[in-house]
Tab-separated table of C-alpha atoms and ligand atoms in Angstrom:
chain	number	residue	atom	x	y	z
A	86	UNK	CA	128.036	21.728	-16.233
A	87	UNK	CA	130.498	23.143	-18.663
A	88	UNK	CA	129.717	26.518	-20.115
A	89	UNK	CA	131.004	27.998	-23.339
A	90	UNK	CA	132.125	31.562	-22.988
A	91	UNK	CA	130.623	33.504	-25.881
A	92	UNK	CA	131.725	36.910	-24.724
A	93	UNK	CA	134.360	38.452	-26.985
A	94	UNK	CA	137.846	39.410	-25.806
A	95	UNK	CA	137.764	42.896	-24.268
A	96	UNK	CA	139.235	45.496	-26.600
A	97	UNK	CA	139.559	49.237	-26.416
A	98	UNK	CA	137.948	51.548	-28.941
A	99	UNK	CA	138.717	55.239	-29.344
A	100	UNK	CA	136.589	57.348	-31.700
A	101	UNK	CA	137.372	60.973	-32.444
A	102	UNK	CA	134.554	62.917	-34.041
A	103	UNK	CA	134.818	66.023	-36.205
A	104	UNK	CA	132.116	67.983	-38.016
A	105	UNK	CA	128.363	68.051	-37.644
A	106	UNK	CA	125.830	66.251	-35.445
A	107	UNK	CA	125.371	63.605	-38.133
A	108	UNK	CA	128.912	62.543	-37.405
A	109	UNK	CA	128.265	62.575	-33.657
A	110	UNK	CA	125.291	60.283	-34.248
A	111	UNK	CA	127.274	58.039	-36.593
A	112	UNK	CA	130.067	57.706	-34.033
A	113	UNK	CA	127.541	56.531	-31.451
A	114	UNK	CA	126.214	53.972	-33.903
A	115	UNK	CA	129.722	52.734	-34.721
A	116	UNK	CA	130.211	52.211	-30.996
A	117	UNK	CA	126.935	50.221	-30.951
A	118	UNK	CA	127.884	47.907	-33.817
A	119	UNK	CA	131.340	47.257	-32.360
A	120	UNK	CA	130.149	46.516	-28.814
A	121	UNK	CA	129.187	42.882	-29.539
A	122	UNK	CA	132.784	42.294	-30.697
A	123	UNK	CA	134.012	43.246	-27.253
A	124	UNK	CA	135.016	46.844	-27.987
A	125	UNK	CA	134.568	49.131	-24.999
A	126	UNK	CA	135.001	52.914	-25.360
A	127	UNK	CA	138.316	54.423	-24.237
A	128	UNK	CA	138.957	58.086	-23.410
A	129	UNK	CA	142.320	58.339	-25.153
A	130	UNK	CA	143.913	56.765	-28.224
A	131	UNK	CA	146.928	55.555	-26.185
A	132	UNK	CA	146.718	51.789	-25.915
A	133	UNK	CA	143.501	51.523	-27.939
A	134	UNK	CA	143.079	48.479	-30.174
A	135	UNK	CA	140.952	50.362	-32.687
A	136	UNK	CA	141.040	54.097	-33.367
A	137	UNK	CA	138.404	55.629	-35.629
A	138	UNK	CA	138.671	59.188	-36.924
A	139	UNK	CA	135.210	60.291	-37.991
A	140	UNK	CA	136.112	63.146	-40.280
A	141	UNK	CA	134.632	66.318	-41.789
A	142	UNK	CA	135.355	67.731	-45.248
A	143	UNK	CA	133.299	70.908	-45.084
A	144	UNK	CA	136.138	73.446	-44.916
A	145	UNK	CA	139.813	73.176	-45.741
A	146	UNK	CA	140.891	73.429	-42.094
A	147	UNK	CA	138.669	70.527	-41.084
A	148	UNK	CA	140.321	68.321	-43.701
A	149	UNK	CA	143.873	69.336	-42.808
A	150	UNK	CA	143.312	68.320	-39.193
A	151	UNK	CA	142.781	64.724	-40.264
A	152	UNK	CA	146.210	64.381	-41.805
A	153	UNK	CA	147.990	65.919	-38.819
A	154	UNK	CA	146.028	63.692	-36.434
A	155	UNK	CA	146.966	60.653	-38.517
A	156	UNK	CA	150.634	61.614	-38.194
A	157	UNK	CA	150.269	61.467	-34.394
A	158	UNK	CA	148.398	58.171	-34.510
A	159	UNK	CA	151.091	56.598	-36.655
A	160	UNK	CA	153.543	57.092	-33.774
A	161	UNK	CA	151.147	55.470	-31.307
A	162	UNK	CA	150.647	52.590	-33.684
A	163	UNK	CA	154.395	52.064	-33.935
A	164	UNK	CA	154.657	52.202	-30.145
A	165	UNK	CA	151.974	49.488	-29.950
A	166	UNK	CA	154.112	47.234	-32.173
A	167	UNK	CA	151.540	47.624	-34.957
A	168	UNK	CA	148.712	46.205	-32.813
A	169	UNK	CA	146.559	49.325	-33.151
A	170	UNK	CA	144.094	49.376	-36.054
A	171	UNK	CA	143.476	52.820	-37.549
A	172	UNK	CA	140.249	53.528	-39.421
A	173	UNK	CA	139.248	56.747	-41.168
A	174	UNK	CA	135.501	57.266	-41.476
A	175	UNK	CA	133.246	60.159	-42.433
A	176	UNK	CA	133.277	62.734	-45.174
A	177	UNK	CA	137.026	63.008	-45.842
A	178	UNK	CA	137.060	59.222	-46.175
A	179	UNK	CA	134.280	59.469	-48.734
A	180	UNK	CA	135.887	62.316	-50.674
A	181	UNK	CA	139.532	61.279	-50.667
A	182	UNK	CA	139.637	57.659	-49.527
A	183	UNK	CA	142.357	56.507	-51.870
A	184	UNK	CA	144.483	59.555	-51.216
A	185	UNK	CA	144.321	58.917	-47.474
A	186	UNK	CA	145.627	55.389	-47.931
A	187	UNK	CA	148.379	56.673	-50.173
A	188	UNK	CA	149.399	59.582	-47.956
A	189	UNK	CA	149.287	57.665	-44.684
A	190	UNK	CA	150.108	53.955	-44.976
A	191	UNK	CA	149.490	53.483	-41.250
A	192	UNK	CA	145.764	53.673	-42.045
A	193	UNK	CA	144.228	50.196	-42.102
A	194	UNK	CA	140.655	51.011	-43.107
A	195	UNK	CA	138.752	53.738	-44.894
A	196	UNK	CA	134.982	53.810	-44.798
A	197	UNK	CA	132.470	56.371	-45.980
A	198	UNK	CA	129.390	57.526	-44.020
A	199	UNK	CA	127.152	54.890	-45.592
A	200	UNK	CA	129.340	51.934	-44.657
A	201	UNK	CA	129.353	51.902	-40.816
A	202	UNK	CA	127.314	48.751	-40.534
A	203	UNK	CA	130.171	47.007	-42.376
A	204	UNK	CA	132.726	48.060	-39.773
A	205	UNK	CA	132.831	44.762	-37.822
A	206	UNK	CA	133.376	42.842	-41.063
A	207	UNK	CA	136.103	45.246	-42.148
A	208	UNK	CA	137.897	45.021	-38.822
A	209	UNK	CA	137.862	41.243	-39.235
A	210	UNK	CA	139.389	41.597	-42.709
A	211	UNK	CA	142.272	43.614	-41.296
A	212	UNK	CA	142.897	40.873	-38.742
A	213	UNK	CA	142.953	38.337	-41.594
A	214	UNK	CA	145.112	40.583	-43.797
A	215	UNK	CA	142.709	40.016	-46.686
A	216	UNK	CA	139.845	41.742	-48.454
A	217	UNK	CA	138.883	45.257	-49.467
A	218	UNK	CA	139.962	47.996	-47.061
A	219	UNK	CA	138.061	50.844	-48.701
A	220	UNK	CA	134.253	51.098	-48.512
A	221	UNK	CA	132.772	54.230	-49.984
A	222	UNK	CA	129.510	53.083	-51.575
A	223	UNK	CA	126.294	55.095	-51.253
A	224	UNK	CA	123.706	52.587	-49.995
A	225	UNK	CA	122.134	54.855	-47.381
A	226	UNK	CA	118.988	52.776	-46.946
A	227	UNK	CA	121.087	49.659	-46.529
A	228	UNK	CA	122.894	51.430	-43.702
A	229	UNK	CA	119.637	52.515	-42.069
A	230	UNK	CA	118.237	48.982	-42.398
A	231	UNK	CA	121.345	47.349	-41.010
A	232	UNK	CA	121.659	49.488	-37.901
A	233	UNK	CA	119.725	48.108	-34.944
A	234	UNK	CA	116.817	50.324	-33.805
A	235	UNK	CA	117.505	49.597	-30.140
A	236	UNK	CA	119.976	52.022	-28.698
A	237	UNK	CA	122.066	52.589	-25.621
A	238	UNK	CA	121.109	56.035	-24.447
A	239	UNK	CA	123.564	58.301	-22.701
A	240	UNK	CA	121.685	60.911	-20.678
A	241	UNK	CA	118.296	62.557	-21.254
A	242	UNK	CA	119.091	63.997	-24.705
A	243	UNK	CA	119.743	62.037	-27.887
A	244	UNK	CA	120.211	62.458	-31.599
A	245	UNK	CA	118.145	60.395	-34.002
A	246	UNK	CA	119.044	60.305	-37.669
A	247	UNK	CA	115.977	60.451	-39.932
A	248	UNK	CA	117.362	61.701	-43.216
A	249	UNK	CA	120.677	61.671	-44.972
A	250	UNK	CA	122.192	63.224	-48.014
A	251	UNK	CA	121.559	66.345	-50.018
A	252	UNK	CA	120.279	67.099	-53.514
A	253	UNK	CA	120.564	70.862	-53.211
A	254	UNK	CA	124.064	71.321	-54.604
A	255	UNK	CA	124.830	74.719	-53.135
A	256	UNK	CA	127.838	75.724	-55.205
A	257	UNK	CA	130.214	76.010	-52.216
A	258	UNK	CA	129.382	72.727	-50.511
A	259	UNK	CA	130.858	69.214	-50.536
A	260	UNK	CA	128.009	67.481	-48.716
A	261	UNK	CA	126.100	66.272	-51.821
A	262	UNK	CA	129.324	64.560	-52.909
A	263	UNK	CA	130.225	63.063	-49.537
A	264	UNK	CA	126.790	62.026	-48.320
A	265	UNK	CA	125.011	61.227	-51.571
A	266	UNK	CA	121.385	61.828	-52.561
A	267	UNK	CA	118.565	62.673	-50.143
A	268	UNK	CA	117.170	59.568	-48.477
A	269	UNK	CA	114.432	59.450	-45.831
A	270	UNK	CA	114.351	56.732	-43.211
A	271	UNK	CA	110.926	55.021	-42.881
A	272	UNK	CA	108.554	56.090	-40.078
A	273	UNK	CA	108.489	52.662	-38.391
A	274	UNK	CA	112.238	52.444	-37.934
A	275	UNK	CA	112.373	56.003	-36.592
A	276	UNK	CA	109.508	55.332	-34.197
A	277	UNK	CA	111.127	52.128	-32.937
A	278	UNK	CA	114.387	53.922	-32.246
A	279	UNK	CA	112.590	56.816	-30.522
A	280	UNK	CA	110.662	54.341	-28.318
A	281	UNK	CA	113.870	52.564	-27.404
A	282	UNK	CA	115.434	55.882	-26.414
A	283	UNK	CA	112.368	56.974	-24.422
A	284	UNK	CA	112.344	53.644	-22.572
A	285	UNK	CA	115.853	54.464	-21.355
A	286	UNK	CA	114.880	57.862	-20.006
A	287	UNK	CA	115.555	60.053	-23.039
A	288	UNK	CA	113.201	63.037	-22.965
A	289	UNK	CA	114.712	65.240	-25.614
A	290	UNK	CA	115.239	63.999	-29.175
A	291	UNK	CA	116.912	65.944	-31.956
A	292	UNK	CA	116.015	64.623	-35.392
A	293	UNK	CA	119.005	64.813	-37.682
A	294	UNK	CA	119.510	65.155	-41.392
A	295	UNK	CA	121.727	67.130	-43.759
A	296	UNK	CA	118.405	68.522	-44.993
A	297	UNK	CA	116.198	67.233	-42.262
A	298	UNK	CA	113.060	69.013	-43.446
A	299	UNK	CA	113.331	67.280	-46.824
A	300	UNK	CA	112.279	64.186	-44.861
A	301	UNK	CA	109.056	62.627	-46.105
A	302	UNK	CA	107.513	59.222	-45.625
A	303	UNK	CA	104.370	57.141	-45.890
A	304	UNK	CA	102.079	57.677	-42.921
A	305	UNK	CA	101.854	54.383	-40.980
A	306	UNK	CA	98.576	52.481	-41.506
A	307	UNK	CA	97.846	52.572	-37.759
A	308	UNK	CA	97.916	56.372	-37.683
A	309	UNK	CA	94.605	56.413	-39.576
A	310	UNK	CA	96.074	58.954	-41.960
A	311	UNK	CA	96.573	58.213	-45.609
A	312	UNK	CA	99.363	59.378	-47.871
A	313	UNK	CA	102.652	61.061	-47.182
A	314	UNK	CA	103.873	62.889	-44.140
A	315	UNK	CA	106.336	65.711	-44.179
A	316	UNK	CA	108.564	66.375	-41.166
A	317	UNK	CA	105.623	68.115	-39.441
A	318	UNK	CA	103.633	64.847	-39.456
A	319	UNK	CA	106.632	62.915	-38.146
A	320	UNK	CA	107.129	65.379	-35.275
A	321	UNK	CA	103.470	65.125	-34.233
A	322	UNK	CA	103.724	61.320	-34.350
A	323	UNK	CA	106.886	61.159	-32.232
A	324	UNK	CA	105.432	63.657	-29.761
A	325	UNK	CA	102.821	61.024	-28.824
A	326	UNK	CA	105.460	58.620	-27.508
A	327	UNK	CA	105.263	58.641	-23.711
A	328	UNK	CA	108.342	60.293	-22.188
A	329	UNK	CA	109.308	62.266	-25.294
A	330	UNK	CA	108.838	65.810	-24.022
A	331	UNK	CA	111.080	67.705	-26.376
A	332	UNK	CA	111.650	67.406	-30.098
A	333	UNK	CA	114.037	69.424	-32.237
A	334	UNK	CA	115.351	68.993	-35.746
A	335	UNK	CA	118.467	70.156	-37.541
A	336	UNK	CA	119.576	71.268	-40.115
A	337	UNK	CA	116.794	72.539	-42.295
A	338	UNK	CA	116.773	74.286	-45.641
A	339	UNK	CA	114.503	77.266	-46.437
A	340	UNK	CA	113.233	75.541	-49.585
A	341	UNK	CA	111.810	72.619	-47.593
A	342	UNK	CA	110.153	74.689	-44.868
A	343	UNK	CA	106.589	73.707	-45.795
A	344	UNK	CA	103.336	74.994	-44.277
A	345	UNK	CA	102.641	71.770	-42.392
A	346	UNK	CA	105.978	71.908	-40.598
A	347	UNK	CA	105.409	75.575	-39.767
A	348	UNK	CA	101.929	74.695	-38.461
A	349	UNK	CA	103.451	71.937	-36.287
A	350	UNK	CA	105.444	74.639	-34.464
A	351	UNK	CA	102.105	76.127	-33.444
A	352	UNK	CA	100.156	72.966	-32.629
A	353	UNK	CA	102.778	70.634	-31.113
A	354	UNK	CA	104.038	71.827	-27.727
A	355	UNK	CA	106.771	69.159	-27.723
A	356	UNK	CA	108.318	70.773	-30.795
A	357	UNK	CA	110.754	73.154	-29.139
A	358	UNK	CA	110.753	76.865	-30.006
A	359	UNK	CA	114.111	76.810	-31.744
A	360	UNK	CA	114.726	76.766	-35.479
A	361	UNK	CA	118.120	76.550	-37.142
A	362	UNK	CA	117.379	77.775	-40.649
A	363	UNK	CA	120.595	78.724	-42.443
A	364	UNK	CA	120.400	81.626	-44.891
A	365	UNK	CA	124.154	81.967	-45.725
A	366	UNK	CA	123.807	85.477	-47.200
A	367	UNK	CA	121.350	88.381	-47.372
A	368	UNK	CA	122.224	89.340	-50.939
A	369	UNK	CA	120.029	87.965	-53.724
A	370	UNK	CA	122.963	88.043	-56.159
A	371	UNK	CA	125.150	85.975	-53.829
A	372	UNK	CA	122.261	83.629	-52.965
A	373	UNK	CA	121.796	83.016	-56.683
A	374	UNK	CA	125.500	82.331	-57.228
A	375	UNK	CA	125.350	79.966	-54.245
A	376	UNK	CA	122.405	78.139	-55.885
A	377	UNK	CA	120.376	78.470	-52.697
A	378	UNK	CA	117.177	78.787	-54.781
A	379	UNK	CA	115.574	81.403	-52.530
A	380	UNK	CA	115.808	85.158	-52.134
A	381	UNK	CA	116.325	87.180	-48.971
A	382	UNK	CA	112.655	88.207	-49.045
A	383	UNK	CA	111.507	84.619	-49.347
A	384	UNK	CA	113.584	83.716	-46.316
A	385	UNK	CA	112.184	86.653	-44.347
A	386	UNK	CA	108.635	85.621	-45.258
A	387	UNK	CA	109.287	82.115	-43.876
A	388	UNK	CA	110.588	83.590	-40.622
A	389	UNK	CA	107.480	85.741	-40.396
A	390	UNK	CA	105.202	82.707	-40.820
A	391	UNK	CA	107.148	80.657	-38.284
A	392	UNK	CA	106.930	83.491	-35.764
A	393	UNK	CA	103.196	83.823	-36.378
A	394	UNK	CA	102.846	80.104	-35.546
A	395	UNK	CA	105.158	80.233	-32.505
A	396	UNK	CA	105.840	83.807	-31.370
A	397	UNK	CA	108.630	82.975	-28.881
A	398	UNK	CA	110.657	80.898	-31.352
A	399	UNK	CA	114.436	81.413	-31.345
A	400	UNK	CA	115.960	81.644	-34.818
A	401	UNK	CA	119.482	80.492	-35.651
A	402	UNK	CA	121.439	80.475	-38.907
A	403	UNK	CA	124.706	79.797	-40.681
A	404	UNK	CA	126.486	82.471	-42.718
A	405	UNK	CA	129.304	82.471	-45.228
A	406	UNK	CA	131.230	85.672	-45.893
A	407	UNK	CA	133.674	86.246	-48.728
A	408	UNK	CA	131.884	84.041	-51.254
A	409	UNK	CA	133.388	84.681	-54.735
A	410	UNK	CA	132.069	87.965	-56.123
A	411	UNK	CA	130.699	89.223	-52.773
A	412	UNK	CA	130.864	93.037	-52.857
A	413	UNK	CA	130.680	95.380	-49.888
A	414	UNK	CA	127.027	96.109	-50.722
A	415	UNK	CA	126.246	92.369	-50.787
A	416	UNK	CA	127.789	92.015	-47.372
A	417	UNK	CA	125.796	94.972	-46.107
A	418	UNK	CA	122.641	93.239	-47.335
A	419	UNK	CA	123.626	90.335	-45.072
A	420	UNK	CA	123.998	92.686	-42.098
A	421	UNK	CA	120.617	94.183	-42.962
A	422	UNK	CA	118.949	90.762	-43.042
A	423	UNK	CA	120.510	89.914	-39.683
A	424	UNK	CA	119.078	93.137	-38.231
A	425	UNK	CA	115.644	92.302	-39.614
A	426	UNK	CA	115.564	88.749	-38.268
A	427	UNK	CA	117.219	89.203	-34.879
A	428	UNK	CA	119.045	85.914	-34.275
A	429	UNK	CA	119.266	83.996	-31.028
A	430	UNK	CA	122.481	82.299	-32.174
A	431	UNK	CA	124.447	81.696	-35.349
A	432	UNK	CA	127.518	80.125	-36.901
A	433	UNK	CA	129.483	82.178	-39.385
A	434	UNK	CA	132.379	81.170	-41.576
A	435	UNK	CA	134.809	82.579	-44.053
A	436	UNK	CA	134.257	81.009	-47.447
A	437	UNK	CA	136.637	78.096	-48.026
A	438	UNK	CA	137.106	76.905	-51.619
A	439	UNK	CA	136.502	73.157	-51.822
A	440	UNK	CA	138.006	71.169	-54.680
A	441	UNK	CA	135.415	69.853	-57.112
A	442	UNK	CA	132.656	72.320	-56.175
A	443	UNK	CA	131.407	74.868	-58.756
A	444	UNK	CA	132.220	77.889	-56.558
A	445	UNK	CA	135.897	76.887	-56.468
A	446	UNK	CA	136.013	77.758	-60.197
A	447	UNK	CA	134.219	81.102	-59.873
A	448	UNK	CA	135.806	84.486	-60.461
A	449	UNK	CA	135.791	87.307	-57.934
A	450	UNK	CA	138.035	85.956	-55.191
A	451	UNK	CA	137.566	88.088	-52.077
A	452	UNK	CA	140.954	88.942	-50.523
A	453	UNK	CA	141.565	87.274	-47.156
A	454	UNK	CA	141.836	90.527	-45.228
A	455	UNK	CA	138.504	91.757	-46.628
A	456	UNK	CA	136.774	88.466	-45.804
A	457	UNK	CA	138.344	88.509	-42.356
A	458	UNK	CA	137.125	92.043	-41.713
A	459	UNK	CA	133.582	91.164	-42.837
A	460	UNK	CA	133.523	88.129	-40.589
A	461	UNK	CA	134.521	90.296	-37.611
A	462	UNK	CA	131.761	92.803	-38.344
A	463	UNK	CA	129.133	90.112	-38.837
A	464	UNK	CA	130.166	88.276	-35.687
A	465	UNK	CA	130.075	91.473	-33.625
A	466	UNK	CA	126.456	92.031	-34.674
A	467	UNK	CA	125.507	88.382	-34.090
A	468	UNK	CA	127.111	88.441	-30.642
A	469	UNK	CA	125.148	91.540	-29.746
A	470	UNK	CA	121.920	89.829	-30.789
A	471	UNK	CA	122.734	86.618	-28.934
A	472	UNK	CA	123.521	88.564	-25.780
A	473	UNK	CA	120.247	90.498	-26.119
A	474	UNK	CA	118.272	87.301	-26.690
A	475	UNK	CA	119.788	85.703	-23.601
A	476	UNK	CA	119.205	88.843	-21.531
A	477	UNK	CA	115.523	88.821	-22.562
A	478	UNK	CA	115.047	85.672	-20.439
A	479	UNK	CA	116.242	87.261	-17.193
A	480	UNK	CA	113.388	87.410	-14.700
A	481	UNK	CA	111.482	84.590	-16.437
A	482	UNK	CA	110.801	81.091	-15.136
A	483	UNK	CA	111.934	78.620	-17.758
A	484	UNK	CA	111.769	74.850	-18.037
A	485	UNK	CA	115.261	73.432	-18.015
A	486	UNK	CA	116.038	69.864	-19.011
A	487	UNK	CA	118.769	68.958	-16.529
A	488	UNK	CA	121.524	67.151	-18.394
A	489	UNK	CA	124.394	66.988	-15.932
A	490	UNK	CA	126.478	68.523	-13.173
A	491	UNK	CA	127.874	72.011	-13.599
A	492	UNK	CA	131.489	73.008	-13.188
A	493	UNK	CA	131.071	74.235	-9.634
A	494	UNK	CA	130.238	72.070	-6.635
A	495	UNK	CA	126.467	71.653	-6.215
A	496	UNK	CA	125.766	73.112	-9.621
A	497	UNK	CA	123.607	71.513	-12.310
A	498	UNK	CA	123.365	72.394	-15.947
A	499	UNK	CA	120.806	71.901	-18.649
A	500	UNK	CA	119.045	73.373	-21.665
A	501	UNK	CA	116.247	75.884	-21.966
A	502	UNK	CA	113.550	75.317	-24.615
A	503	UNK	CA	115.485	77.834	-26.759
A	504	UNK	CA	118.712	75.763	-26.646
A	505	UNK	CA	120.430	78.025	-24.142
A	506	UNK	CA	122.796	76.456	-21.636
A	507	UNK	CA	121.524	77.116	-18.095
A	508	UNK	CA	123.368	76.531	-14.842
A	509	UNK	CA	121.915	76.684	-11.354
A	510	UNK	CA	122.393	75.216	-7.900
A	511	UNK	CA	120.271	72.182	-7.191
A	512	UNK	CA	120.198	68.611	-5.909
A	513	UNK	CA	121.431	65.694	-8.035
A	514	UNK	CA	117.988	64.122	-7.966
A	515	UNK	CA	116.897	66.700	-10.561
A	516	UNK	CA	119.194	65.123	-13.131
A	517	UNK	CA	117.249	63.966	-16.191
A	518	UNK	CA	114.125	65.901	-15.161
A	519	UNK	CA	112.641	69.133	-16.451
A	520	UNK	CA	112.979	71.693	-13.687
A	521	UNK	CA	111.436	75.124	-13.406
A	522	UNK	CA	114.271	77.580	-12.988
A	523	UNK	CA	114.194	81.317	-12.423
A	524	UNK	CA	116.677	83.086	-14.684
A	525	UNK	CA	118.757	85.607	-12.757
A	526	UNK	CA	121.630	86.359	-15.131
A	527	UNK	CA	122.660	86.115	-18.762
A	528	UNK	CA	126.004	86.059	-20.539
A	529	UNK	CA	126.829	85.524	-24.186
A	530	UNK	CA	126.881	81.743	-23.921
A	531	UNK	CA	124.737	80.821	-20.961
A	532	UNK	CA	122.048	81.718	-18.452
A	533	UNK	CA	122.397	81.636	-14.685
A	534	UNK	CA	119.361	80.492	-12.755
A	535	UNK	CA	118.082	79.490	-9.357
A	536	UNK	CA	115.384	77.173	-8.162
A	537	UNK	CA	112.404	79.286	-7.091
A	538	UNK	CA	111.980	79.475	-3.322
A	539	UNK	CA	109.350	76.919	-2.447
A	540	UNK	CA	106.114	78.382	-1.189
A	541	UNK	CA	105.079	77.196	2.278
A	542	UNK	CA	102.121	74.874	2.003
A	543	UNK	CA	99.539	75.531	4.703
A	544	UNK	CA	98.991	72.430	6.821
B	705	SAH	N1	122.723	71.356	-44.828
B	705	SAH	C1	123.000	72.506	-44.106
B	705	SAH	C2	124.466	72.863	-43.918
B	705	SAH	C3	125.516	71.866	-43.866
B	705	SAH	S1	127.155	72.479	-43.781
B	705	SAH	C4	122.373	73.676	-44.826
B	705	SAH	O1	122.076	73.632	-45.980
B	705	SAH	O2	122.214	74.678	-44.193
B	705	SAH	C5	127.150	73.573	-42.404
B	705	SAH	C6	127.529	74.968	-42.759
B	705	SAH	O3	128.875	75.039	-43.166
B	705	SAH	C7	126.753	75.580	-43.900
B	705	SAH	O4	125.501	76.046	-43.523
B	705	SAH	C8	127.664	76.685	-44.354
B	705	SAH	O5	127.394	77.885	-43.664
B	705	SAH	C9	129.053	76.174	-43.980
B	705	SAH	N2	129.813	75.810	-45.174
B	705	SAH	C10	129.551	74.819	-46.039
B	705	SAH	N3	130.465	74.808	-47.032
B	705	SAH	C11	131.319	75.829	-46.782
B	705	SAH	C12	132.468	76.342	-47.450
B	705	SAH	N4	132.899	75.819	-48.587
B	705	SAH	N5	133.107	77.407	-46.901
B	705	SAH	C13	132.660	77.956	-45.756
B	705	SAH	N6	131.587	77.508	-45.083
B	705	SAH	C14	130.910	76.463	-45.591
B	706	SF4	FE1	125.433	71.788	-48.468
B	706	SF4	FE2	123.540	73.276	-49.509
B	706	SF4	FE3	123.133	70.698	-49.149
B	706	SF4	FE4	123.272	72.326	-47.064
B	706	SF4	S1	121.728	72.364	-48.679
B	706	SF4	S2	124.258	70.354	-47.273
B	706	SF4	S3	124.788	73.787	-47.701
B	706	SF4	S4	124.577	71.606	-50.561
B	707	F3S	FE1	131.339	67.765	-42.271
B	707	F3S	FE2	130.308	65.747	-43.549
B	707	F3S	FE3	128.940	66.884	-41.602
B	707	F3S	S1	131.509	67.350	-44.429
B	707	F3S	S2	129.632	68.989	-41.711
B	707	F3S	S3	130.830	65.817	-41.390
B	707	F3S	S4	128.123	66.060	-43.485
C-alpha cells in the first residue's frame, strides 16, 4: 500500500522574546501555529530557517536592542546564502513597521501583535516572493478566534491570554498605540484553553492582559448566572477546573480593581495571594500628569480592602521616576507611599520619553543625574522591603509548586504562593507537584527550604 507523506519538511525556528509576559505568551502561540508547517524550535539563530524577533517598544533601550540584534542577524542571513527568513513581530513592529523595513532590508516580514495567526501565510508569501510583507492591523478578536484553544504545555505553569489592549492612555506609555483598544476574550475560549492546559498537567495558570482586570464577559449559560462577569467571576469559574490549583493574573490597573475581584481574593483559595498593582508614583500631581485617573489615597484604600479580603497577600508594583515635572517633594511622596504599602517586590524605571506620547511633549525635564539618584534611593528602599518580606517566611511551611531542577545536584526549584523562587533538596518525582517545604533561609531573590523530616508512622 502506498502512503502519501503529509508531514512537512523539518525546519528550524528561533524566536527571541523581549518585553512583557504578553510577548512570552505570543511567542508560544507563534510556535504553535508554525508547528504544522514543520518548524521545530531551535536554541540558537545559527542555521535557523526562520528567526522571529518578538519586540518591545516600552522604553527607548528596548527598541534600540532590536536594531542591533537585526544587524547581527543580517550577517547570519548572509552566511546562510539568504536562506534564513527574518521576521520582526511585537510592539516595535506595530509602532515602526515601515521604518524597520527601510532601516534593515534583511528583514523579510513585519507583523504586529494582532497578526500572529497570519504568520504561516506570510512565511509562504516570502517563499513565493509575492504579497504584502507588513501586517499591522488591529483585529484582536480575529487573532483570538484564529488561535487554536488546544495548547502544548511546557511544565506545570502556563500563561493564558484573556485580554489585550489598553484604553487608559497613561501619558508616558506606548501600549495603547501598539496593542490597540481593550478587548476581552470570551469565557468559552478561555475555559477551553485552560482545560487543555490542565489536561497536560498544568496546575498554575497566569491570566494575562495589558489591563487584565478590565476583562469582562458574558457569564456562560451553563453557569446558571446571568449577566456579565468581571475578572473575579472568571477566576472563580476557572478555579473549578480539575487540576487548576493556582490562578494569578497580571497586569492590573487600580481603576479596574472592582469589589467582586477583591472579594474573589477572599473566597477563592486557588487565587494566589499575590497582586501586581502598579501605582507608578505616590504624588497626586504626577499621577494626574500621568493620566492615571487615581490618587495615592485611592490606591492605598484599594490595598487596604485587598488586605482585608486576603491578609497574607503580597503586593507588587511598577514605578517610574523622573517623569516630567517631578520635584523632590513628589519623589518623596512616592517613597512615603512605598513605606505605607510595604511591597513584596517591584519593578522601577527611569522615565523614558517615547515618541508620539503626550508626556514626550511636556515641560519639566528631570536631569539624568537627578533621575538616576532617585531611582537608586527608591530601589534601595524596595530591596529592603523585598528582603524583609522574604525573611518573614523563614520558619514557615509553605506550599511550593515544583517547576524544575535547581542549579545544584539534587536540588529542585519552584514557586511559593507569593511568587517567591524557592529551592530545596528533593527527589525528581516531586516535579510538577505542590510540595510542603520548610523555609530555612531567605535572600533578596529567593528562599531556601527543606523537605520536613517525615514523622515515623506507628505500625
Ligand atoms: N499595563 C500595565 C503596564 C504596562 S508597561 C500598567 O498599567 O500597569 C510596564 C511598565 O513599564 C509600566 O507599569 C511602567 O512602570 C513602565 N513604563 C511604561 N512606559 C514607560 C516609559 N515611557 N518610561 C519608563 N517606564 C515606562
Ligand atoms: Fe500603559 Fe497605562 Fe495602559 Fe498600563 S494602563 S498599558 S501604563 S497606558
Ligand atoms: Fe513591551 Fe509591548 Fe509588552 S511595548 S511591555 S511588549 S505590550
